[in-house]
PDB file of C-alpha atoms in Angstrom:
ATOM      1  CA  MET A 584       5.477 -14.081  21.510  1.00  0.00           C
ATOM      2  CA  THR A 585       4.109 -13.102  18.131  1.00  0.00           C
ATOM      3  CA  SER A 586       4.345 -15.607  15.297  1.00  0.00           C
ATOM      4  CA  LEU A 587       3.869 -14.890  11.601  1.00  0.00           C
ATOM      5  CA  SER A 588       4.867 -17.138   8.734  1.00  0.00           C
ATOM      6  CA  ILE A 589       5.445 -16.214   5.087  1.00  0.00           C
ATOM      7  CA  SER A 590       5.294 -18.714   2.244  1.00  0.00           C
ATOM      8  CA  THR A 591       6.929 -18.090  -1.128  1.00  0.00           C
ATOM      9  CA  PHE A 592       7.230 -20.245  -4.252  1.00  0.00           C
ATOM     10  CA  HIS A 593      10.774 -20.863  -5.510  1.00  0.00           C
ATOM     11  CA  ASN A 594      12.352 -23.568  -7.678  1.00  0.00           C
ATOM     12  CA  GLN A 595       9.037 -25.451  -7.887  1.00  0.00           C
ATOM     13  CA  ARG A 596       8.804 -25.641  -4.102  1.00  0.00           C
ATOM     14  CA  ILE A 597       6.924 -23.805  -1.419  1.00  0.00           C
ATOM     15  CA  GLN A 598       9.327 -22.192   1.051  1.00  0.00           C
ATOM     16  CA  THR A 599       7.965 -21.103   4.432  1.00  0.00           C
ATOM     17  CA  HIS A 600       9.725 -18.547   6.642  1.00  0.00           C
ATOM     18  CA  LYS A 601       8.535 -18.393  10.249  1.00  0.00           C
ATOM     19  CA  LEU A 602       9.024 -15.127  12.116  1.00  0.00           C
ATOM     20  CA  LYS A 603       8.887 -14.932  15.892  1.00  0.00           C
ATOM     21  CA  ASN A 604       9.230 -11.531  17.475  1.00  0.00           C
ATOM     22  CA  ARG A 605       9.714 -10.675  21.142  1.00  0.00           C
ATOM     23  CA  CYS A 606       9.733  -6.937  20.402  1.00  0.00           C
ATOM     24  CA  ARG A 607      13.157  -6.263  21.831  1.00  0.00           C
ATOM     25  CA  GLN A 608      13.505  -3.379  19.378  1.00  0.00           C
ATOM     26  CA  ASN A 609      12.222  -2.600  15.917  1.00  0.00           C
ATOM     27  CA  GLU A 610      12.563  -5.695  13.754  1.00  0.00           C
ATOM     28  CA  ASN A 611      11.888  -5.929  10.029  1.00  0.00           C
ATOM     29  CA  TYR A 612      11.775  -8.608   7.368  1.00  0.00           C
ATOM     30  CA  SER A 613      11.934  -8.406   3.592  1.00  0.00           C
ATOM     31  CA  THR A 614      12.241 -10.845   0.710  1.00  0.00           C
ATOM     32  CA  ARG A 615      12.552 -10.657  -3.073  1.00  0.00           C
ATOM     33  CA  ARG A 616      13.300 -13.020  -5.978  1.00  0.00           C
ATOM     34  CA  ARG A 617      15.344 -12.992  -9.200  1.00  0.00           C
ATOM     35  CA  PRO A 618      13.507 -15.642 -11.253  1.00  0.00           C
ATOM     36  CA  PRO A 619      14.823 -16.849 -14.638  1.00  0.00           C
ATOM     37  CA  THR A 620      11.576 -16.284 -16.513  1.00  0.00           C
ATOM     38  CA  ILE A 621       9.984 -13.703 -18.782  1.00  0.00           C
ATOM     39  CA  SER A 622       6.391 -13.746 -17.588  1.00  0.00           C
ATOM     40  CA  ALA A 623       4.837 -13.049 -14.209  1.00  0.00           C
ATOM     41  CA  SER A 624       2.407 -15.691 -12.977  1.00  0.00           C
ATOM     42  CA  PRO A 625       0.090 -15.300  -9.979  1.00  0.00           C
ATOM     43  CA  SER A 626       2.096 -14.831  -6.790  1.00  0.00           C
ATOM     44  CA  LEU A 627       2.036 -17.648  -4.223  1.00  0.00           C
ATOM     45  CA  THR A 628       3.370 -15.489  -1.384  1.00  0.00           C
ATOM     46  CA  GLU A 629       1.238 -15.860   1.755  1.00  0.00           C
ATOM     47  CA  PHE A 630       1.170 -14.202   5.177  1.00  0.00           C
ATOM     48  CA  ARG A 631      -0.201 -16.443   7.944  1.00  0.00           C
ATOM     49  CA  PHE A 632      -1.043 -15.030  11.369  1.00  0.00           C
ATOM     50  CA  ALA A 633      -0.750 -17.452  14.294  1.00  0.00           C
ATOM     51  CA  ASP A 634      -2.968 -15.221  16.451  1.00  0.00           C
ATOM     52  CA  ASN A 635      -5.786 -12.859  15.662  1.00  0.00           C
ATOM     53  CA  ALA A 636      -5.006  -9.191  15.184  1.00  0.00           C
ATOM     54  CA  SER A 637      -6.740  -5.883  14.652  1.00  0.00           C
ATOM     55  CA  THR A 638      -6.015  -4.470  11.197  1.00  0.00           C
ATOM     56  CA  TRP A 639      -6.239  -1.089   9.466  1.00  0.00           C
ATOM     57  CA  ALA A 640      -6.352  -0.968   5.669  1.00  0.00           C
ATOM     58  CA  ILE A 641      -8.398   0.106   2.686  1.00  0.00           C
ATOM     59  CA  PRO A 642     -10.105  -2.502   0.484  1.00  0.00           C
ATOM     60  CA  ALA A 643      -8.054  -3.921  -2.388  1.00  0.00           C
ATOM     61  CA  ASN A 644      -8.359  -1.680  -5.428  1.00  0.00           C
ATOM     62  CA  PHE A 645      -5.988  -1.439  -8.389  1.00  0.00           C
ATOM     63  CA  ASP A 646      -7.398   1.936  -9.508  1.00  0.00           C
ATOM     64  CA  SER A 647      -7.599   4.133  -6.409  1.00  0.00           C
ATOM     65  CA  TYR A 648      -6.217   4.693  -2.923  1.00  0.00           C
ATOM     66  CA  GLU A 649      -8.932   7.268  -2.155  1.00  0.00           C
ATOM     67  CA  LEU A 650     -10.972   4.927   0.025  1.00  0.00           C
ATOM     68  CA  GLU A 651     -11.962   4.856   3.685  1.00  0.00           C
ATOM     69  CA  TYR A 652      -9.850   2.762   6.055  1.00  0.00           C
ATOM     70  CA  LYS A 653     -11.480  -0.180   7.789  1.00  0.00           C
ATOM     71  CA  ASN A 654     -10.582  -1.510  11.232  1.00  0.00           C
ATOM     72  CA  LEU A 655     -11.254  -5.273  11.176  1.00  0.00           C
ATOM     73  CA  PRO A 656      -9.974  -8.466  12.823  1.00  0.00           C
ATOM     74  CA  VAL A 657      -7.592 -10.198  10.430  1.00  0.00           C
ATOM     75  CA  ASP A 658      -9.956 -13.174  10.110  1.00  0.00           C
ATOM     76  CA  SER A 659     -12.732 -10.823   8.928  1.00  0.00           C
ATOM     77  CA  VAL A 660     -10.735  -9.102   6.184  1.00  0.00           C
ATOM     78  CA  THR A 661     -11.915  -9.876   2.657  1.00  0.00           C
ATOM     79  CA  ASP A 662      -9.107  -8.116   0.788  1.00  0.00           C
ATOM     80  CA  ALA A 663      -6.860  -5.105   1.312  1.00  0.00           C
ATOM     81  CA  ASN A 664      -4.376  -2.761  -0.254  1.00  0.00           C
ATOM     82  CA  THR A 665      -0.985  -2.343   1.347  1.00  0.00           C
ATOM     83  CA  PRO A 666       0.293  -0.966   3.620  1.00  0.00           C
ATOM     84  CA  PHE A 667      -1.657  -3.456   5.725  1.00  0.00           C
ATOM     85  CA  THR A 668      -1.202  -2.374   9.343  1.00  0.00           C
ATOM     86  CA  PHE A 669      -1.993  -4.666  12.269  1.00  0.00           C
ATOM     87  CA  ALA A 670      -1.712  -5.018  16.028  1.00  0.00           C
ATOM     88  CA  THR A 671      -1.775  -8.476  17.593  1.00  0.00           C
ATOM     89  CA  GLU A 672      -4.365  -9.068  20.278  1.00  0.00           C
ATOM     90  CA  THR A 673      -2.249 -11.203  22.639  1.00  0.00           C
ATOM     91  CA  ASP A 674       0.833  -9.018  23.088  1.00  0.00           C
ATOM     92  CA  ALA A 675       0.025  -5.772  21.201  1.00  0.00           C
ATOM     93  CA  VAL A 676       2.809  -6.065  18.662  1.00  0.00           C
ATOM     94  CA  PHE A 677       2.384  -3.587  15.809  1.00  0.00           C
ATOM     95  CA  GLY A 678       3.287  -4.465  12.245  1.00  0.00           C
ATOM     96  CA  SER A 679       2.767  -3.479   8.626  1.00  0.00           C
ATOM     97  CA  ILE A 680       2.888  -5.556   5.428  1.00  0.00           C
ATOM     98  CA  HIS A 681       3.934  -3.602   2.361  1.00  0.00           C
ATOM     99  CA  GLU A 682       6.364  -3.644  -0.584  1.00  0.00           C
ATOM    100  CA  ALA A 683       9.324  -1.588  -1.787  1.00  0.00           C
ATOM    101  CA  ALA A 684      11.213  -1.025  -5.041  1.00  0.00           C
ATOM    102  CA  LEU A 685       8.079  -1.575  -7.135  1.00  0.00           C
ATOM    103  CA  TYR A 686       9.391  -0.961 -10.650  1.00  0.00           C
ATOM    104  CA  ASP A 687       7.835  -2.381 -13.841  1.00  0.00           C
ATOM    105  CA  TYR A 688       6.003  -5.060 -11.873  1.00  0.00           C
ATOM    106  CA  PRO A 689       2.372  -5.596 -10.793  1.00  0.00           C
ATOM    107  CA  GLU A 690       1.177  -3.987  -7.583  1.00  0.00           C
ATOM    108  CA  MET A 691       0.433  -6.344  -4.703  1.00  0.00           C
ATOM    109  CA  THR A 692      -2.827  -6.431  -2.798  1.00  0.00           C
ATOM    110  CA  LEU A 693      -3.831  -8.991  -0.171  1.00  0.00           C
ATOM    111  CA  LEU A 694      -6.658 -11.530  -0.445  1.00  0.00           C
ATOM    112  CA  ARG A 695      -7.760 -13.584   2.572  1.00  0.00           C
ATOM    113  CA  THR A 696      -8.019 -17.214   1.497  1.00  0.00           C
ATOM    114  CA  GLU A 697      -8.934 -18.852   4.805  1.00  0.00           C
ATOM    115  CA  GLY A 698      -8.776 -18.173   8.535  1.00  0.00           C
ATOM    116  CA  ARG A 699      -5.913 -15.773   9.175  1.00  0.00           C
ATOM    117  CA  THR A 700      -4.057 -16.408   5.904  1.00  0.00           C
ATOM    118  CA  LEU A 701      -3.572 -13.582   3.412  1.00  0.00           C
ATOM    119  CA  LYS A 702      -2.323 -14.306  -0.111  1.00  0.00           C
ATOM    120  CA  ALA A 703      -0.575 -11.835  -2.406  1.00  0.00           C
ATOM    121  CA  ASN A 704      -2.855 -10.877  -5.296  1.00  0.00           C
ATOM    122  CA  LEU A 705      -1.151  -9.073  -8.189  1.00  0.00           C
ATOM    123  CA  ALA A 706      -2.743  -6.602 -10.567  1.00  0.00           C
ATOM    124  CA  SER A 707      -3.342  -7.978 -14.056  1.00  0.00           C
ATOM    125  CA  LEU A 708      -3.031  -6.470 -17.511  1.00  0.00           C
ATOM    126  CA  PRO A 709      -6.229  -6.275 -19.617  1.00  0.00           C
ATOM    127  CA  ASP A 710      -5.410  -9.657 -21.195  1.00  0.00           C
ATOM    128  CA  GLY A 711      -5.159 -11.311 -17.782  1.00  0.00           C
ATOM    129  CA  VAL A 712      -1.365 -11.680 -17.797  1.00  0.00           C
ATOM    130  CA  LYS A 713       0.295 -10.255 -14.703  1.00  0.00           C
ATOM    131  CA  ALA A 714       3.253  -8.723 -16.567  1.00  0.00           C
ATOM    132  CA  TYR A 715       5.533  -9.133 -19.580  1.00  0.00           C
ATOM    133  CA  LEU A 716       9.096  -8.913 -18.335  1.00  0.00           C
ATOM    134  CA  PRO A 717      12.642  -9.086 -19.694  1.00  0.00           C
ATOM    135  CA  ALA A 718      14.618 -12.285 -19.191  1.00  0.00           C
ATOM    136  CA  SER A 719      16.491 -10.712 -16.277  1.00  0.00           C
ATOM    137  CA  PHE A 720      14.473  -8.913 -13.609  1.00  0.00           C
ATOM    138  CA  VAL A 721      13.861  -8.826  -9.870  1.00  0.00           C
ATOM    139  CA  THR A 722      10.589  -8.716  -8.009  1.00  0.00           C
ATOM    140  CA  PRO A 723       9.741  -5.903  -5.584  1.00  0.00           C
ATOM    141  CA  TRP A 724      10.658  -6.384  -1.951  1.00  0.00           C
ATOM    142  CA  ARG A 725       7.865  -7.836   0.190  1.00  0.00           C
ATOM    143  CA  THR A 726       8.251  -6.152   3.569  1.00  0.00           C
ATOM    144  CA  ILE A 727       7.078  -6.574   7.144  1.00  0.00           C
ATOM    145  CA  GLN A 728       7.788  -3.844   9.678  1.00  0.00           C
ATOM    146  CA  ILE A 729       7.410  -4.812  13.337  1.00  0.00           C
ATOM    147  CA  GLY A 730       7.521  -2.633  16.449  1.00  0.00           C
ATOM    148  CA  LYS A 731       6.277  -2.116  19.974  1.00  0.00           C
ATOM    149  CA  SER A 732       4.120   0.860  18.967  1.00  0.00           C
ATOM    150  CA  ALA A 733       2.561   2.390  15.875  1.00  0.00           C
ATOM    151  CA  CYS A 734       5.220   5.133  16.049  1.00  0.00           C
ATOM    152  CA  ASP A 735       7.906   2.501  15.467  1.00  0.00           C
ATOM    153  CA  LEU A 736       6.360   1.778  12.071  1.00  0.00           C
ATOM    154  CA  ILE A 737       6.454   5.439  11.064  1.00  0.00           C
ATOM    155  CA  ASN A 738      10.051   5.799  12.224  1.00  0.00           C
ATOM    156  CA  SER A 739      11.264   2.650  10.440  1.00  0.00           C
ATOM    157  CA  GLY A 740      13.651   3.253   7.536  1.00  0.00           C
ATOM    158  CA  LEU A 741      13.005  -0.150   5.941  1.00  0.00           C
ATOM    159  CA  ILE A 742      10.952   1.010   2.934  1.00  0.00           C
ATOM    160  CA  LEU A 743      13.241   3.977   2.283  1.00  0.00           C
ATOM    161  CA  ASN A 744      16.393   1.860   2.445  1.00  0.00           C
ATOM    162  CA  LEU A 745      15.062  -0.838   0.118  1.00  0.00           C
ATOM    163  CA  ASN A 746      14.097   1.648  -2.587  1.00  0.00           C
ATOM    164  CA  GLU A 747      16.715   2.898  -5.016  1.00  0.00           C
ATOM    165  CA  PRO A 748      18.501   6.167  -4.142  1.00  0.00           C
ATOM    166  CA  SER A 749      16.962   9.309  -5.569  1.00  0.00           C
ATOM    167  CA  LYS A 750      18.003  10.087  -9.138  1.00  0.00           C
ATOM    168  CA  ILE A 751      17.361  13.809  -8.550  1.00  0.00           C
ATOM    169  CA  ALA A 752      20.730  15.363  -7.819  1.00  0.00           C
ATOM    170  CA  ASP A 753      19.437  18.723  -6.600  1.00  0.00           C
ATOM    171  CA  THR A 754      16.407  18.439  -4.324  1.00  0.00           C
ATOM    172  CA  SER A 755      16.596  21.967  -2.887  1.00  0.00           C
ATOM    173  CA  TRP A 756      13.553  23.031  -4.911  1.00  0.00           C
ATOM    174  CA  ILE A 757      11.325  20.376  -3.315  1.00  0.00           C
ATOM    175  CA  LYS A 758       9.436  21.985  -0.436  1.00  0.00           C
ATOM    176  CA  PRO A 759       7.078  19.909   1.737  1.00  0.00           C
ATOM    177  CA  GLN A 760       3.737  21.638   2.179  1.00  0.00           C
ATOM    178  CA  LYS A 761       0.095  21.160   3.032  1.00  0.00           C
ATOM    179  CA  TYR A 762      -2.687  21.516   0.512  1.00  0.00           C
ATOM    180  CA  VAL A 763      -6.456  21.213   0.302  1.00  0.00           C
ATOM    181  CA  GLY A 764      -8.523  19.912  -2.570  1.00  0.00           C
ATOM    182  CA  ILE A 765     -12.175  19.838  -3.464  1.00  0.00           C
ATOM    183  CA  TRP A 766     -12.651  16.194  -4.381  1.00  0.00           C
ATOM    184  CA  TRP A 767     -13.393  14.705  -0.986  1.00  0.00           C
ATOM    185  CA  GLY A 768     -16.871  16.066  -1.637  1.00  0.00           C
ATOM    186  CA  MET A 769     -17.102  13.627  -4.531  1.00  0.00           C
ATOM    187  CA  HIS A 770     -16.430  10.707  -2.170  1.00  0.00           C
ATOM    188  CA  LEU A 771     -19.025  12.059   0.240  1.00  0.00           C
ATOM    189  CA  GLY A 772     -21.538  12.340  -2.568  1.00  0.00           C
ATOM    190  CA  THR A 773     -21.941  16.134  -2.286  1.00  0.00           C
ATOM    191  CA  MET A 774     -20.058  16.925  -5.523  1.00  0.00           C
ATOM    192  CA  THR A 775     -19.497  15.321  -8.915  1.00  0.00           C
ATOM    193  CA  CYS A 776     -16.589  15.393 -11.364  1.00  0.00           C
ATOM    194  CA  THR A 777     -18.934  15.554 -14.346  1.00  0.00           C
ATOM    195  CA  MET A 778     -20.718  18.669 -15.583  1.00  0.00           C
ATOM    196  CA  GLY A 779     -23.977  19.438 -13.838  1.00  0.00           C
ATOM    197  CA  PRO A 780     -25.496  21.302 -10.886  1.00  0.00           C
ATOM    198  CA  ARG A 781     -23.225  19.500  -8.354  1.00  0.00           C
ATOM    199  CA  HIS A 782     -19.988  19.831 -10.342  1.00  0.00           C
ATOM    200  CA  GLY A 783     -17.216  20.593  -7.838  1.00  0.00           C
ATOM    201  CA  ALA A 784     -14.480  22.347  -9.821  1.00  0.00           C
ATOM    202  CA  THR A 785     -16.254  25.681 -10.256  1.00  0.00           C
ATOM    203  CA  THR A 786     -14.671  29.123 -10.009  1.00  0.00           C
ATOM    204  CA  GLU A 787     -16.841  29.901  -6.983  1.00  0.00           C
ATOM    205  CA  ASN A 788     -15.716  26.738  -5.202  1.00  0.00           C
ATOM    206  CA  ALA A 789     -12.066  27.343  -6.068  1.00  0.00           C
ATOM    207  CA  ILE A 790     -12.166  30.859  -4.600  1.00  0.00           C
ATOM    208  CA  LYS A 791     -13.748  29.511  -1.410  1.00  0.00           C
ATOM    209  CA  TYR A 792     -10.951  26.945  -0.999  1.00  0.00           C
ATOM    210  CA  ILE A 793      -8.240  29.511  -1.772  1.00  0.00           C
ATOM    211  CA  ASP A 794      -9.624  31.807   0.944  1.00  0.00           C
ATOM    212  CA  PHE A 795      -9.800  28.875   3.395  1.00  0.00           C
ATOM    213  CA  ALA A 796      -6.186  27.892   2.650  1.00  0.00           C
ATOM    214  CA  ALA A 797      -4.948  31.470   3.101  1.00  0.00           C
ATOM    215  CA  ALA A 798      -6.770  31.817   6.428  1.00  0.00           C
ATOM    216  CA  ASN A 799      -5.360  28.538   7.782  1.00  0.00           C
ATOM    217  CA  ASN A 800      -1.717  28.748   6.627  1.00  0.00           C
ATOM    218  CA  ILE A 801      -2.176  26.044   3.986  1.00  0.00           C
ATOM    219  CA  GLN A 802       0.229  26.529   1.102  1.00  0.00           C
ATOM    220  CA  GLY A 803      -1.582  24.923  -1.821  1.00  0.00           C
ATOM    221  CA  VAL A 804      -4.985  24.280  -3.346  1.00  0.00           C
ATOM    222  CA  LEU A 805      -5.734  21.512  -5.825  1.00  0.00           C
ATOM    223  CA  PHE A 806      -8.809  21.807  -7.994  1.00  0.00           C
ATOM    224  CA  GLU A 807      -9.481  19.971 -11.199  1.00  0.00           C
ATOM    225  CA  GLY A 808     -12.472  19.080 -13.312  1.00  0.00           C
ATOM    226  CA  TRP A 809     -13.641  17.413 -16.479  1.00  0.00           C
ATOM    227  CA  ASN A 810     -15.247  19.441 -19.216  1.00  0.00           C
ATOM    228  CA  GLU A 811     -17.674  18.020 -21.758  1.00  0.00           C
ATOM    229  CA  GLY A 812     -15.942  15.764 -24.269  1.00  0.00           C
ATOM    230  CA  TRP A 813     -12.810  15.138 -22.135  1.00  0.00           C
TER     231      TRP A 813
END
């Protein structure tokens, strides 16, 4: 049996929700609050793992998701962005911690405080305040998807169903496609976004990527660059 507990702060009290999952089928959990306040303070939501687990996530970063994933035991994680995917070591239950309906509210990352406990860490404004909010608002959903395999997480409709319906009436013009871009070279250290001999967004480079996309049935190419003074 897998055990995971979540602690939230409500009405001046810590509330703990204990989840036990036997993996009969896909099982999910979500929680949100409607607090009567106009400022967002640091979140006290915690995720506590009863057993160790292997995890897959990128380090916590409020500026970029273009980072390499790390595979670490949960008790070795320093911090992480969500989705925070895990598989328990004792019974191989797969799960993912994330959020949904994130509107006008700070993004959540995870910070390990001790052992196998991860605490929600919200992005701050430049003045250190988490957010300035109207008197009536709701927090995003904090979500946990649970399944017997990693495929169960992909096939879960939890995040989709918790988000608001699309406001785009006609979606016929939206066509899923593959694309390539030049900026992975920047992360590898072979290109730069600034002007110079290793600048990546050159005409020569763009033509090379266009030819590669055409030869491999890839529908789009993204190339961008920064000129002097931008």
